[in-house]
Amino acid sequence: MWVALDPGAVFEVAGRRVLPEVGERVLIRAGETHRLGSDGPAVRVMEIAFGRFDEDDIERLDDAYGRA
């Protein structure tokens, strides 16, 4: 789950673009493609994982920072 802590966050989950209000929560289910961004200013987002969590299973589909 992502929680927007600042205005300006942009969440893309399973092809849906969300411009969350501060405090708004968006659930990301296992296997859903997701991307986090900003419409300009730097933003803070809290990420909450439920159950077993392993970052080794990340599959990068596209990445502007050379990690894909």
mmCIF file of C-alpha atoms in Angstrom:
data_model
loop_
_atom_site.group_PDB
_atom_site.id
_atom_site.type_symbol
_atom_site.label_atom_id
_atom_site.label_comp_id
_atom_site.label_asym_id
_atom_site.label_seq_id
_atom_site.Cartn_x
_atom_site.Cartn_y
_atom_site.Cartn_z
ATOM 1 C CA MET A 1 0.000 0.000 0.000
ATOM 2 C CA TRP A 2 1.159 3.515 -0.772
ATOM 3 C CA VAL A 3 0.077 6.512 1.307
ATOM 4 C CA ALA A 4 0.641 10.026 -0.060
ATOM 5 C CA LEU A 5 2.366 12.236 2.534
ATOM 6 C CA ASP A 6 2.731 15.343 0.348
ATOM 7 C CA PRO A 7 0.663 16.935 -2.419
ATOM 8 C CA GLY A 8 1.754 16.255 -5.999
ATOM 9 C CA ALA A 9 2.271 12.480 -5.861
ATOM 10 C CA VAL A 10 1.284 10.458 -8.918
ATOM 11 C CA PHE A 11 0.493 6.760 -8.453
ATOM 12 C CA GLU A 12 0.083 4.458 -11.440
ATOM 13 C CA VAL A 13 -1.313 1.044 -10.504
ATOM 14 C CA ALA A 14 -2.493 -1.594 -12.989
ATOM 15 C CA GLY A 15 -2.850 1.007 -15.748
ATOM 16 C CA ARG A 16 -4.838 3.417 -13.567
ATOM 17 C CA ARG A 17 -3.404 6.878 -12.824
ATOM 18 C CA VAL A 18 -4.235 8.291 -9.382
ATOM 19 C CA LEU A 19 -3.508 11.820 -8.142
ATOM 20 C CA PRO A 20 -3.943 11.150 -4.427
ATOM 21 C CA GLU A 21 -4.833 13.670 -1.766
ATOM 22 C CA VAL A 22 -2.498 13.830 1.236
ATOM 23 C CA GLY A 23 -3.317 10.827 3.417
ATOM 24 C CA GLU A 24 -5.020 8.891 0.619
ATOM 25 C CA ARG A 25 -4.147 5.189 0.465
ATOM 26 C CA VAL A 26 -3.825 3.052 -2.642
ATOM 27 C CA LEU A 27 -3.594 -0.725 -2.352
ATOM 28 C CA ILE A 28 -1.257 -2.525 -4.748
ATOM 29 C CA ARG A 29 -2.043 -6.209 -5.056
ATOM 30 C CA ALA A 30 0.633 -8.832 -5.737
ATOM 31 C CA GLY A 31 1.503 -8.959 -9.423
ATOM 32 C CA GLU A 32 0.061 -5.546 -10.331
ATOM 33 C CA THR A 33 2.331 -3.227 -12.291
ATOM 34 C CA HIS A 34 2.921 0.030 -10.470
ATOM 35 C CA ARG A 35 4.917 3.231 -10.793
ATOM 36 C CA LEU A 36 5.427 6.166 -8.462
ATOM 37 C CA GLY A 37 6.042 9.716 -9.614
ATOM 38 C CA SER A 38 5.434 13.391 -8.996
ATOM 39 C CA ASP A 39 3.754 16.134 -10.995
ATOM 40 C CA GLY A 40 6.666 18.477 -10.232
ATOM 41 C CA PRO A 41 7.870 18.903 -6.653
ATOM 42 C CA ALA A 42 9.565 16.217 -4.610
ATOM 43 C CA VAL A 43 7.051 14.181 -2.627
ATOM 44 C CA ARG A 44 7.133 11.715 0.247
ATOM 45 C CA VAL A 45 5.218 8.441 0.137
ATOM 46 C CA MET A 46 4.873 5.817 2.835
ATOM 47 C CA GLU A 47 5.007 2.243 1.569
ATOM 48 C CA ILE A 48 3.402 -0.431 3.749
ATOM 49 C CA ALA A 49 3.874 -4.144 3.060
ATOM 50 C CA PHE A 50 1.545 -6.821 4.395
ATOM 51 C CA GLY A 51 2.573 -10.414 4.943
ATOM 52 C CA ARG A 52 5.838 -11.743 3.575
ATOM 53 C CA PHE A 53 7.818 -9.096 1.701
ATOM 54 C CA ASP A 54 10.881 -9.745 -0.465
ATOM 55 C CA GLU A 55 12.388 -7.047 -2.686
ATOM 56 C CA ASP A 56 14.345 -9.728 -4.573
ATOM 57 C CA ASP A 57 11.174 -10.531 -6.546
ATOM 58 C CA ILE A 58 11.005 -7.069 -8.173
ATOM 59 C CA GLU A 59 10.788 -7.191 -11.978
ATOM 60 C CA ARG A 60 11.551 -3.804 -13.541
ATOM 61 C CA LEU A 61 9.657 -3.293 -16.797
ATOM 62 C CA ASP A 62 10.924 0.220 -17.584
ATOM 63 C CA ASP A 63 13.341 2.408 -15.709
ATOM 64 C CA ALA A 64 14.817 5.841 -16.428
ATOM 65 C CA TYR A 65 17.689 5.117 -14.012
ATOM 66 C CA GLY A 66 19.250 2.144 -15.794
ATOM 67 C CA ARG A 67 17.942 -0.532 -13.418
ATOM 68 C CA ALA A 68 15.695 -2.348 -15.932
#
